[in-house]
mmCIF file of C-alpha atoms in Angstrom:
data_model
loop_
_atom_site.group_PDB
_atom_site.id
_atom_site.type_symbol
_atom_site.label_atom_id
_atom_site.label_comp_id
_atom_site.label_asym_id
_atom_site.label_seq_id
_atom_site.Cartn_x
_atom_site.Cartn_y
_atom_site.Cartn_z
ATOM 1 C CA UNK A 1 5.849 50.048 -20.384
ATOM 2 C CA UNK A 2 2.854 50.524 -22.622
ATOM 3 C CA UNK A 3 -0.538 49.478 -21.310
ATOM 4 C CA UNK A 4 -1.040 46.862 -24.031
ATOM 5 C CA UNK A 5 2.115 45.075 -22.883
ATOM 6 C CA UNK A 6 1.047 44.736 -19.266
ATOM 7 C CA UNK A 7 -1.442 41.855 -19.637
ATOM 8 C CA UNK A 8 0.826 39.354 -21.489
ATOM 9 C CA UNK A 9 3.713 39.991 -19.090
ATOM 10 C CA UNK A 10 1.401 39.771 -16.077
ATOM 11 C CA UNK A 11 0.107 36.420 -17.324
ATOM 12 C CA UNK A 12 3.663 35.141 -17.782
ATOM 13 C CA UNK A 13 4.536 36.351 -14.271
ATOM 14 C CA UNK A 14 1.625 34.382 -12.826
ATOM 15 C CA UNK A 15 2.645 31.267 -14.756
ATOM 16 C CA UNK A 16 6.265 31.462 -13.641
ATOM 17 C CA UNK A 17 5.547 32.241 -9.996
ATOM 18 C CA UNK A 18 2.932 29.479 -9.845
ATOM 19 C CA UNK A 19 5.232 26.976 -11.553
ATOM 20 C CA UNK A 20 8.444 27.605 -9.641
ATOM 21 C CA UNK A 21 7.216 29.142 -6.371
ATOM 22 C CA UNK A 22 10.388 31.198 -6.019
ATOM 23 C CA UNK A 23 11.329 34.831 -6.429
ATOM 24 C CA UNK A 24 11.255 36.329 -9.923
ATOM 25 C CA UNK A 25 13.474 39.348 -10.631
ATOM 26 C CA UNK A 26 12.887 41.428 -13.745
ATOM 27 C CA UNK A 27 16.421 42.603 -14.492
ATOM 28 C CA UNK A 28 14.828 44.388 -17.431
ATOM 29 C CA UNK A 29 11.839 43.927 -19.681
ATOM 30 C CA UNK A 30 14.064 41.689 -21.822
ATOM 31 C CA UNK A 31 15.769 39.569 -19.141
ATOM 32 C CA UNK A 32 14.186 37.834 -16.141
ATOM 33 C CA UNK A 33 16.005 35.837 -13.452
ATOM 34 C CA UNK A 34 13.991 33.177 -11.616
ATOM 35 C CA UNK A 35 14.990 31.187 -8.555
ATOM 36 C CA UNK A 36 14.536 27.403 -8.705
ATOM 37 C CA UNK A 37 15.024 24.937 -5.818
ATOM 38 C CA UNK A 38 17.245 22.536 -7.777
ATOM 39 C CA UNK A 39 18.384 21.450 -11.225
ATOM 40 C CA UNK A 40 15.797 19.663 -13.371
ATOM 41 C CA UNK A 41 16.562 15.952 -13.494
ATOM 42 C CA UNK A 42 16.454 15.955 -17.311
ATOM 43 C CA UNK A 43 15.541 18.044 -20.351
ATOM 44 C CA UNK A 44 13.869 14.930 -21.774
ATOM 45 C CA UNK A 45 10.194 15.216 -20.781
ATOM 46 C CA UNK A 46 9.962 11.427 -20.464
ATOM 47 C CA UNK A 47 12.576 11.455 -17.715
ATOM 48 C CA UNK A 48 11.814 14.773 -16.036
ATOM 49 C CA UNK A 49 10.058 13.155 -13.093
ATOM 50 C CA UNK A 50 10.950 15.848 -10.567
ATOM 51 C CA UNK A 51 8.820 18.927 -9.938
ATOM 52 C CA UNK A 52 11.330 21.410 -11.382
ATOM 53 C CA UNK A 53 11.721 19.341 -14.541
ATOM 54 C CA UNK A 54 7.972 19.110 -15.075
ATOM 55 C CA UNK A 55 7.512 22.832 -14.540
ATOM 56 C CA UNK A 56 10.394 23.646 -16.883
ATOM 57 C CA UNK A 57 8.663 21.533 -19.529
ATOM 58 C CA UNK A 58 5.653 23.847 -19.331
ATOM 59 C CA UNK A 59 7.818 26.705 -20.652
ATOM 60 C CA UNK A 60 9.864 24.726 -23.174
ATOM 61 C CA UNK A 61 7.327 22.267 -24.628
ATOM 62 C CA UNK A 62 3.693 22.052 -25.631
ATOM 63 C CA UNK A 63 1.269 19.151 -25.482
ATOM 64 C CA UNK A 64 -1.660 18.149 -27.666
ATOM 65 C CA UNK A 65 -4.177 19.342 -25.084
ATOM 66 C CA UNK A 66 -4.197 21.250 -21.820
ATOM 67 C CA UNK A 67 -6.479 21.399 -18.809
ATOM 68 C CA UNK A 68 -7.838 24.780 -17.722
ATOM 69 C CA UNK A 69 -8.482 25.967 -14.168
ATOM 70 C CA UNK A 70 -11.973 24.438 -14.255
ATOM 71 C CA UNK A 71 -10.510 21.033 -15.144
ATOM 72 C CA UNK A 72 -11.824 21.152 -18.712
ATOM 73 C CA UNK A 73 -9.582 19.857 -21.499
ATOM 74 C CA UNK A 74 -8.853 22.355 -24.255
ATOM 75 C CA UNK A 75 -6.797 22.259 -27.463
ATOM 76 C CA UNK A 76 -3.141 23.194 -27.221
ATOM 77 C CA UNK A 77 -1.155 21.950 -30.223
ATOM 78 C CA UNK A 78 -4.209 20.220 -31.672
ATOM 79 C CA UNK A 79 -7.963 20.456 -31.942
ATOM 80 C CA UNK A 80 -9.701 17.212 -31.024
ATOM 81 C CA UNK A 81 -13.004 15.391 -30.988
ATOM 82 C CA UNK A 82 -14.046 12.264 -29.145
ATOM 83 C CA UNK A 83 -15.626 9.600 -31.357
ATOM 84 C CA UNK A 84 -18.552 7.307 -30.397
ATOM 85 C CA UNK A 85 -16.283 4.253 -30.750
ATOM 86 C CA UNK A 86 -14.102 5.516 -27.873
ATOM 87 C CA UNK A 87 -11.257 6.807 -30.029
ATOM 88 C CA UNK A 88 -10.194 10.458 -30.317
ATOM 89 C CA UNK A 89 -9.248 12.291 -33.514
ATOM 90 C CA UNK A 90 -6.720 15.137 -33.376
ATOM 91 C CA UNK A 91 -5.832 17.793 -35.936
ATOM 92 C CA UNK A 92 -2.667 19.803 -35.399
ATOM 93 C CA UNK A 93 -2.880 23.567 -35.633
ATOM 94 C CA UNK A 94 -0.590 25.628 -37.842
ATOM 95 C CA UNK A 95 3.046 24.955 -36.931
ATOM 96 C CA UNK A 96 6.050 22.870 -37.873
ATOM 97 C CA UNK A 97 5.142 19.765 -35.856
ATOM 98 C CA UNK A 98 3.349 17.028 -37.808
ATOM 99 C CA UNK A 99 1.532 13.747 -37.176
ATOM 100 C CA UNK A 100 4.795 11.791 -37.514
ATOM 101 C CA UNK A 101 6.295 13.824 -34.664
ATOM 102 C CA UNK A 102 3.336 13.008 -32.424
ATOM 103 C CA UNK A 103 3.499 9.302 -33.263
ATOM 104 C CA UNK A 104 7.238 9.298 -32.554
ATOM 105 C CA UNK A 105 6.988 11.090 -29.203
ATOM 106 C CA UNK A 106 4.105 9.020 -27.867
ATOM 107 C CA UNK A 107 5.772 5.906 -29.243
ATOM 108 C CA UNK A 108 8.923 6.723 -27.240
ATOM 109 C CA UNK A 109 6.695 6.848 -24.205
ATOM 110 C CA UNK A 110 5.720 3.210 -24.835
ATOM 111 C CA UNK A 111 9.221 1.912 -25.535
ATOM 112 C CA UNK A 112 11.589 3.930 -23.325
ATOM 113 C CA UNK A 113 12.026 2.675 -19.764
ATOM 114 C CA UNK A 114 10.873 5.922 -18.220
ATOM 115 C CA UNK A 115 8.936 6.431 -14.963
ATOM 116 C CA UNK A 116 5.805 6.978 -17.063
ATOM 117 C CA UNK A 117 6.009 4.011 -19.432
ATOM 118 C CA UNK A 118 3.101 2.129 -17.874
ATOM 119 C CA UNK A 119 0.803 5.072 -18.619
ATOM 120 C CA UNK A 120 1.758 5.180 -22.295
ATOM 121 C CA UNK A 121 1.193 1.440 -22.675
ATOM 122 C CA UNK A 122 -2.537 2.187 -22.397
ATOM 123 C CA UNK A 123 -2.356 3.763 -25.870
ATOM 124 C CA UNK A 124 -3.260 0.820 -28.107
ATOM 125 C CA UNK A 125 -2.823 2.516 -31.465
ATOM 126 C CA UNK A 126 -1.956 5.890 -32.968
ATOM 127 C CA UNK A 127 -3.171 5.926 -36.570
ATOM 128 C CA UNK A 128 -1.955 8.594 -38.967
ATOM 129 C CA UNK A 129 -4.774 10.041 -41.067
ATOM 130 C CA UNK A 130 -2.718 12.667 -42.899
ATOM 131 C CA UNK A 131 0.173 15.065 -42.238
ATOM 132 C CA UNK A 132 -1.677 16.901 -39.484
ATOM 133 C CA UNK A 133 -4.424 14.490 -38.371
ATOM 134 C CA UNK A 134 -4.343 11.232 -36.438
ATOM 135 C CA UNK A 135 -6.538 8.939 -34.362
ATOM 136 C CA UNK A 136 -5.675 7.609 -30.914
ATOM 137 C CA UNK A 137 -7.241 4.380 -29.644
ATOM 138 C CA UNK A 138 -6.728 3.766 -25.946
ATOM 139 C CA UNK A 139 -7.498 1.068 -23.403
ATOM 140 C CA UNK A 140 -8.578 3.726 -20.921
ATOM 141 C CA UNK A 141 -11.443 6.215 -21.092
ATOM 142 C CA UNK A 142 -11.363 9.282 -23.301
ATOM 143 C CA UNK A 143 -10.994 11.682 -20.376
ATOM 144 C CA UNK A 144 -8.185 9.579 -18.918
ATOM 145 C CA UNK A 145 -6.479 9.609 -22.320
ATOM 146 C CA UNK A 146 -6.776 13.395 -22.536
ATOM 147 C CA UNK A 147 -5.348 13.657 -19.019
ATOM 148 C CA UNK A 148 -2.322 11.619 -20.115
ATOM 149 C CA UNK A 149 -1.857 13.750 -23.230
ATOM 150 C CA UNK A 150 -2.034 16.976 -21.198
ATOM 151 C CA UNK A 151 0.832 15.905 -18.919
ATOM 152 C CA UNK A 152 4.362 17.298 -19.225
ATOM 153 C CA UNK A 153 5.753 13.866 -20.095
ATOM 154 C CA UNK A 154 3.488 13.820 -23.177
ATOM 155 C CA UNK A 155 5.241 16.861 -24.638
ATOM 156 C CA UNK A 156 5.606 16.872 -28.419
ATOM 157 C CA UNK A 157 8.872 17.721 -30.188
ATOM 158 C CA UNK A 158 10.559 17.226 -33.547
ATOM 159 C CA UNK A 159 11.368 13.626 -34.456
ATOM 160 C CA UNK A 160 14.088 14.613 -36.940
ATOM 161 C CA UNK A 161 15.886 16.915 -34.487
ATOM 162 C CA UNK A 162 15.854 14.241 -31.827
ATOM 163 C CA UNK A 163 17.197 11.548 -34.133
ATOM 164 C CA UNK A 164 19.808 13.838 -35.677
ATOM 165 C CA UNK A 165 21.045 15.815 -32.678
ATOM 166 C CA UNK A 166 19.390 14.228 -29.623
ATOM 167 C CA UNK A 167 17.833 17.647 -29.079
ATOM 168 C CA UNK A 168 14.279 18.576 -28.166
ATOM 169 C CA UNK A 169 12.805 21.171 -30.519
ATOM 170 C CA UNK A 170 9.200 22.006 -29.728
ATOM 171 C CA UNK A 171 6.754 24.876 -30.151
ATOM 172 C CA UNK A 172 6.992 26.040 -26.540
ATOM 173 C CA UNK A 173 7.365 29.610 -25.330
ATOM 174 C CA UNK A 174 11.107 29.186 -24.748
ATOM 175 C CA UNK A 175 14.005 26.930 -25.688
ATOM 176 C CA UNK A 176 17.038 25.989 -23.597
ATOM 177 C CA UNK A 177 20.209 27.608 -24.950
ATOM 178 C CA UNK A 178 22.617 26.966 -22.056
ATOM 179 C CA UNK A 179 22.654 24.705 -19.010
ATOM 180 C CA UNK A 180 25.343 24.996 -16.349
ATOM 181 C CA UNK A 181 24.683 22.082 -14.027
ATOM 182 C CA UNK A 182 23.923 23.007 -10.406
ATOM 183 C CA UNK A 183 24.041 26.670 -11.336
ATOM 184 C CA UNK A 184 21.674 28.036 -13.967
ATOM 185 C CA UNK A 185 19.749 27.509 -17.188
ATOM 186 C CA UNK A 186 19.229 30.098 -19.907
ATOM 187 C CA UNK A 187 16.013 30.096 -21.933
ATOM 188 C CA UNK A 188 15.471 32.110 -25.100
ATOM 189 C CA UNK A 189 12.041 33.216 -26.286
ATOM 190 C CA UNK A 190 10.760 31.432 -29.397
ATOM 191 C CA UNK A 191 8.520 32.662 -32.183
ATOM 192 C CA UNK A 192 5.612 30.906 -30.446
ATOM 193 C CA UNK A 193 5.704 33.383 -27.546
ATOM 194 C CA UNK A 194 4.222 36.882 -27.587
ATOM 195 C CA UNK A 195 6.843 39.507 -28.336
ATOM 196 C CA UNK A 196 5.963 41.252 -25.063
ATOM 197 C CA UNK A 197 7.494 38.341 -23.131
ATOM 198 C CA UNK A 198 11.115 38.753 -21.985
ATOM 199 C CA UNK A 199 13.628 37.625 -24.579
ATOM 200 C CA UNK A 200 15.702 35.742 -22.012
ATOM 201 C CA UNK A 201 14.761 33.883 -18.820
ATOM 202 C CA UNK A 202 17.510 32.604 -16.506
ATOM 203 C CA UNK A 203 16.677 29.918 -13.956
ATOM 204 C CA UNK A 204 19.136 29.991 -11.056
ATOM 205 C CA UNK A 205 19.454 27.589 -8.121
#
């Protein structure tokens, strides 16, 4: 393995081991097999209330913001700024997800009877500014709002794919290609992931 490939793969190894806390076997540079304690409860981030489901979401989905090791919120899918009036304005980075997708996903959080619905009800209004920008007005503080938006259940995915196929297409590192219940899941690397990452990750319980 070339030296320049070591760092990205090492970082992925740390993420996976931290997330799943089980053995990771590198069958090859292209295929990894990871042990998981149980099946995720759902591929829908709104209903993935179990630990495995939430950790899986970290590989398959992305959120608007993320929290670093120091507890500081940083941009993920979107840059953001907090306004003096208590609202926050977000601008999506380059990608296929748009403001309408964000409004749809967060709107589902308010209407679906998921374990997290009460949290989403604190979002008073999500105002579209343009195709990639929007404003969020919340009943809770700006930091509390960012905390909500950094959670796995606030993952953002394509509205059209969900409505058409009931599928979850996001800009995460991987996408689910096969799920054999109570056995294994197969994840395939997306264009969002560095090419040094393994092409296939299998989660086995």
